Amino acid sequence: SASCSGVMRRAMPASLPEALRITPEQLAEVWRPADSAESISLLARIADLGDAEEEPRISLWLDFLHATLVFAKEQRFSAAKALASFDLIQSLASHAVNALVANEGELPASCLSFFSSAVLESTKAMAPSERFSLVDVEALMAHARAAVIDHPWLIRTVFTVGQDVRLSEATYLVQRPTAPEPLADAEQVESFETEEDALDLCVSPPADSAAEETAADTSSAELDLPAPEQTSEEEAQTPADASPTPPPASEALGKSVEAYLSEFTAAMEARQAAQEALLQQRVDALEAKVGKA
């Protein structure tokens, strides 16, 4: 059985998750799959942000991060440049969310200057061989506009406005099977020295003498077999008051089966002879007709 209930409530405004830091090895793993869904799934495991299917904000944030890594891959950035641009876009998104909350939904023009200053500081901190070139900076600024600066309403709706959600609860009652009795309460049966002894007991359990005599008398009465005739020597050895001993049940049953088989064989032979005679008559009649023709 199950019971469900649900209530509506308005979620508190959510801020961005903490900035995600990945290693060059993790970056290579995210870049490797050709399927974007597989790359996003891998990025979700690295970020460990929970179930993206249950929380739309997490799903959108993962798509945003993945788009930044795809941008770096398309620009053929090195691992150092890709990781630096990844951190820069995340810092811009965090700044934009805070600015939207502080300015009641309006994104100030200072976001662009903030990002320019962040790119300059990041470039100075990089090794000379890994610093952003002018072309790299122009591409990075264009991506920042397309991903963050030009979409304040989208960022405000997703990350700063509380959403109506429905919480559902379900209670399930499962009936479990009855637990078996413990082995400690079991009783030990009679033990046997060999397996043959146990099989003998199962096939032919012992019976008392009275039961055996009753079974023998019943078998003799059912078969209604005459007692065997005694020879002169047996008559001399048998006391006058002694009663004849009936044959064992197995011997009487064997004779009965033998007699039945003999009768059945004779009947089958007679039937076969009759069929052969009828067939021979038909053959003779057919030959006679052919001879006259």
Coordinates of C-alpha atoms in Angstrom, one line a residue, residues 43-293:
L43 CA 31.3 17.2 -15.4
A44 CA 28.4 16.6 -13.1
R45 CA 30.2 13.8 -11.4
I46 CA 33.3 16.0 -11.0
A47 CA 31.3 18.9 -9.6
D48 CA 29.2 16.6 -7.3
L49 CA 26.3 19.1 -7.2
G50 CA 23.5 16.5 -6.8
D51 CA 20.9 15.2 -9.1
A52 CA 20.6 17.6 -12.1
E53 CA 17.3 16.0 -13.2
E54 CA 15.7 16.9 -9.8
E55 CA 17.1 20.5 -9.7
P56 CA 16.7 22.5 -12.9
R57 CA 19.2 25.2 -11.6
I58 CA 21.9 22.6 -11.3
S59 CA 21.2 21.4 -14.8
L60 CA 21.4 24.9 -16.3
W61 CA 24.6 25.6 -14.4
L62 CA 26.2 22.5 -15.7
D63 CA 25.2 23.4 -19.3
F64 CA 26.8 26.9 -18.7
L65 CA 30.1 25.4 -17.5
H66 CA 30.1 22.8 -20.3
A67 CA 29.6 25.6 -22.9
T68 CA 32.6 27.5 -21.5
L69 CA 34.8 24.4 -21.8
V70 CA 33.5 23.8 -25.4
F71 CA 34.4 27.4 -26.2
A72 CA 38.0 26.8 -25.0
K73 CA 38.3 23.6 -27.0
E74 CA 37.0 25.3 -30.2
Q75 CA 39.6 28.1 -29.7
R76 CA 42.3 25.5 -29.4
F77 CA 43.3 26.8 -26.0
S78 CA 46.0 25.0 -24.1
A79 CA 45.1 23.4 -20.8
A80 CA 46.4 26.5 -18.9
K81 CA 44.4 28.9 -21.0
A82 CA 41.3 26.7 -20.9
L83 CA 41.3 26.5 -17.1
A84 CA 42.0 30.2 -16.7
S85 CA 39.1 31.1 -19.0
F86 CA 36.9 28.6 -17.1
D87 CA 37.7 30.4 -13.8
L88 CA 37.1 33.8 -15.4
I89 CA 33.7 33.1 -16.7
Q90 CA 32.6 31.6 -13.4
S91 CA 33.8 34.7 -11.5
L92 CA 31.9 36.9 -14.0
A93 CA 28.7 34.9 -13.5
S94 CA 29.0 35.2 -9.7
H95 CA 29.6 38.9 -10.0
A96 CA 26.6 39.3 -12.2
V97 CA 24.3 37.4 -9.8
N98 CA 25.4 39.6 -6.9
A99 CA 25.0 42.7 -8.9
L100 CA 21.5 41.7 -10.0
V101 CA 20.4 41.1 -6.4
A102 CA 22.0 44.4 -5.2
N103 CA 20.5 46.5 -8.0
E104 CA 17.0 44.9 -8.0
G105 CA 17.3 43.1 -11.3
E106 CA 19.4 45.6 -13.2
L107 CA 22.8 44.5 -14.5
P108 CA 25.2 47.5 -14.2
A109 CA 27.7 48.4 -16.9
S110 CA 30.5 47.7 -14.4
C111 CA 30.3 44.0 -15.2
L112 CA 32.2 44.5 -18.4
S113 CA 34.9 46.5 -16.7
F114 CA 35.1 43.9 -13.9
F115 CA 35.7 41.2 -16.4
S116 CA 38.3 43.2 -18.3
S117 CA 40.2 43.7 -15.1
A118 CA 39.9 40.0 -14.2
V119 CA 41.3 39.0 -17.6
L120 CA 44.3 41.3 -17.2
E121 CA 45.1 40.0 -13.7
S122 CA 44.8 36.4 -14.8
T123 CA 47.1 37.0 -17.8
K124 CA 49.8 38.6 -15.6
A125 CA 49.7 35.5 -13.3
M126 CA 50.2 33.1 -16.2
A127 CA 53.5 31.9 -17.5
P128 CA 54.8 34.1 -20.4
S129 CA 54.3 31.2 -22.9
E130 CA 50.8 30.6 -21.7
R131 CA 49.4 34.2 -21.6
F132 CA 46.4 35.2 -23.6
S133 CA 47.1 36.9 -26.9
L134 CA 45.0 39.8 -28.3
V135 CA 43.0 37.4 -30.4
D136 CA 42.4 35.2 -27.3
V137 CA 41.2 38.2 -25.3
E138 CA 38.8 39.3 -28.1
A139 CA 37.3 35.8 -28.3
L140 CA 37.0 35.6 -24.5
M141 CA 35.3 39.0 -24.3
A142 CA 32.8 37.9 -27.0
H143 CA 32.0 34.7 -25.2
A144 CA 31.5 36.6 -21.9
R145 CA 29.0 38.8 -23.6
A146 CA 27.1 35.9 -25.2
A147 CA 27.1 33.8 -22.1
V148 CA 26.5 36.4 -19.3
I149 CA 26.5 40.1 -20.0
D150 CA 23.8 40.1 -22.7
H151 CA 21.4 37.9 -20.7
P152 CA 20.7 39.6 -17.4
W153 CA 17.0 38.7 -17.4
L154 CA 17.8 35.0 -17.9
I155 CA 20.4 35.0 -15.1
R156 CA 18.0 36.9 -12.8
T157 CA 15.1 34.4 -13.4
V158 CA 17.2 31.3 -13.0
F159 CA 19.5 32.2 -10.1
T160 CA 17.9 35.0 -8.1
V161 CA 14.1 34.6 -8.2
G162 CA 12.4 32.0 -6.0
Q163 CA 10.4 29.4 -7.9
D164 CA 7.2 27.7 -6.9
V165 CA 7.9 24.0 -6.3
R166 CA 5.8 21.1 -5.2
L167 CA 7.0 18.8 -2.6
S168 CA 5.5 15.3 -2.6
E169 CA 5.9 12.6 0.0
A170 CA 5.1 8.9 -0.4
T171 CA 4.8 6.3 2.3
Y172 CA 5.0 2.7 1.2
L173 CA 4.1 -0.3 3.4
V174 CA 5.7 -3.6 2.3
Q175 CA 4.7 -6.9 3.9
R176 CA 7.6 -9.1 4.4
P177 CA 7.4 -12.9 4.4
T178 CA 7.4 -14.8 7.7
A179 CA 10.9 -15.5 8.9
P180 CA 11.8 -19.3 9.0
E181 CA 12.3 -20.9 12.4
P182 CA 15.8 -20.9 13.6
L183 CA 18.0 -23.9 13.1
A184 CA 18.8 -24.0 16.8
D185 CA 15.2 -25.2 17.4
A186 CA 15.5 -28.1 15.0
E187 CA 15.5 -31.7 16.3
Q188 CA 18.0 -34.3 15.1
V189 CA 16.4 -37.4 13.5
E190 CA 17.7 -41.0 13.8
S191 CA 21.2 -41.3 12.3
F192 CA 22.3 -44.2 10.2
E193 CA 25.8 -45.7 9.8
T194 CA 25.6 -45.9 6.0
E195 CA 23.4 -44.4 3.2
E196 CA 22.1 -47.9 2.4
D197 CA 20.6 -48.2 5.8
A198 CA 18.7 -44.9 5.3
L199 CA 17.5 -46.0 1.8
D200 CA 16.3 -49.3 3.2
L201 CA 14.2 -47.5 5.8
C202 CA 12.7 -45.2 3.1
V203 CA 12.0 -48.0 0.6
S204 CA 10.8 -50.7 3.0
P205 CA 10.1 -49.4 6.5
P206 CA 10.1 -52.1 9.2
A207 CA 6.7 -53.6 10.2
D208 CA 5.9 -55.8 13.1
S209 CA 5.2 -59.5 12.7
A210 CA 1.5 -59.1 13.1
A211 CA 1.3 -56.6 10.2
E212 CA 3.4 -59.0 8.0
E213 CA 1.0 -61.9 8.7
T214 CA -2.0 -59.8 7.9
A215 CA -0.5 -58.7 4.6
A216 CA 0.3 -62.3 3.7
D217 CA -3.2 -63.5 4.5
T218 CA -4.7 -60.6 2.5
S219 CA -2.5 -61.3 -0.5
S220 CA -3.5 -65.0 -0.5
A221 CA -7.2 -64.2 -0.1
E222 CA -7.2 -61.7 -3.0
L223 CA -5.4 -64.1 -5.3
D224 CA -7.5 -67.1 -4.2
L225 CA -4.7 -69.5 -5.2
P226 CA -4.9 -73.2 -4.2
A227 CA -2.3 -74.6 -1.9
P228 CA 0.4 -76.7 -3.7
E229 CA -0.1 -80.5 -3.6
Q230 CA 2.3 -82.4 -1.4
T231 CA 4.2 -85.4 -2.5
S232 CA 4.3 -88.7 -0.6
E233 CA 7.6 -87.8 1.1
E234 CA 6.4 -84.4 2.1
E235 CA 3.2 -86.0 3.5
A236 CA 5.3 -88.3 5.5
Q237 CA 7.4 -85.4 6.9
T238 CA 4.4 -83.2 7.6
P239 CA 2.6 -83.7 10.9
A240 CA -1.0 -84.8 10.6
D241 CA -2.3 -81.7 12.5
A242 CA -0.2 -79.3 10.6
S243 CA -1.9 -76.9 8.1
P244 CA -0.5 -76.3 4.7
T245 CA 1.7 -73.2 4.4
P246 CA 0.5 -70.7 1.8
P247 CA 3.0 -69.7 -0.9
P248 CA 4.7 -66.3 -0.5
A249 CA 2.9 -63.3 -2.0
S250 CA 5.8 -62.6 -4.4
E251 CA 5.7 -66.1 -5.8
A252 CA 2.0 -66.0 -6.3
L253 CA 2.2 -62.6 -8.0
G254 CA 4.9 -63.9 -10.3
K255 CA 2.8 -66.9 -11.4
S256 CA -0.2 -64.7 -12.0
V257 CA 1.8 -62.4 -14.2
E258 CA 3.3 -65.3 -16.1
A259 CA -0.1 -66.7 -16.8
Y260 CA -1.4 -63.4 -18.0
L261 CA 1.6 -63.0 -20.3
S262 CA 1.0 -66.5 -21.7
E263 CA -2.6 -65.8 -22.5
F264 CA -1.8 -62.4 -24.0
T265 CA 0.9 -63.9 -26.2
A266 CA -1.5 -66.7 -27.4
A267 CA -4.2 -64.1 -28.2
M268 CA -1.8 -61.9 -30.2
E269 CA -0.5 -65.0 -32.2
A270 CA -4.1 -66.0 -33.0
R271 CA -4.9 -62.5 -34.2
Q272 CA -1.8 -62.3 -36.3
A273 CA -2.6 -65.7 -37.9
A274 CA -6.2 -64.6 -38.7
Q275 CA -4.9 -61.4 -40.3
E276 CA -2.4 -63.3 -42.4
A277 CA -5.1 -65.8 -43.6
L278 CA -7.5 -62.9 -44.6
L279 CA -4.7 -61.2 -46.5
Q280 CA -3.9 -64.5 -48.3
Q281 CA -7.5 -64.9 -49.3
R282 CA -7.5 -61.4 -50.8
V283 CA -4.3 -62.1 -52.7
D284 CA -5.7 -65.4 -54.1
A285 CA -8.9 -63.7 -55.2
L286 CA -7.0 -60.9 -56.9
E287 CA -4.8 -63.4 -58.8
A288 CA -7.9 -65.3 -59.9
K289 CA -9.4 -62.1 -61.4
V290 CA -6.1 -61.3 -63.2
G291 CA -5.9 -64.8 -64.6
K292 CA -9.5 -64.7 -66.0
A293 CA -8.8 -61.3 -67.6

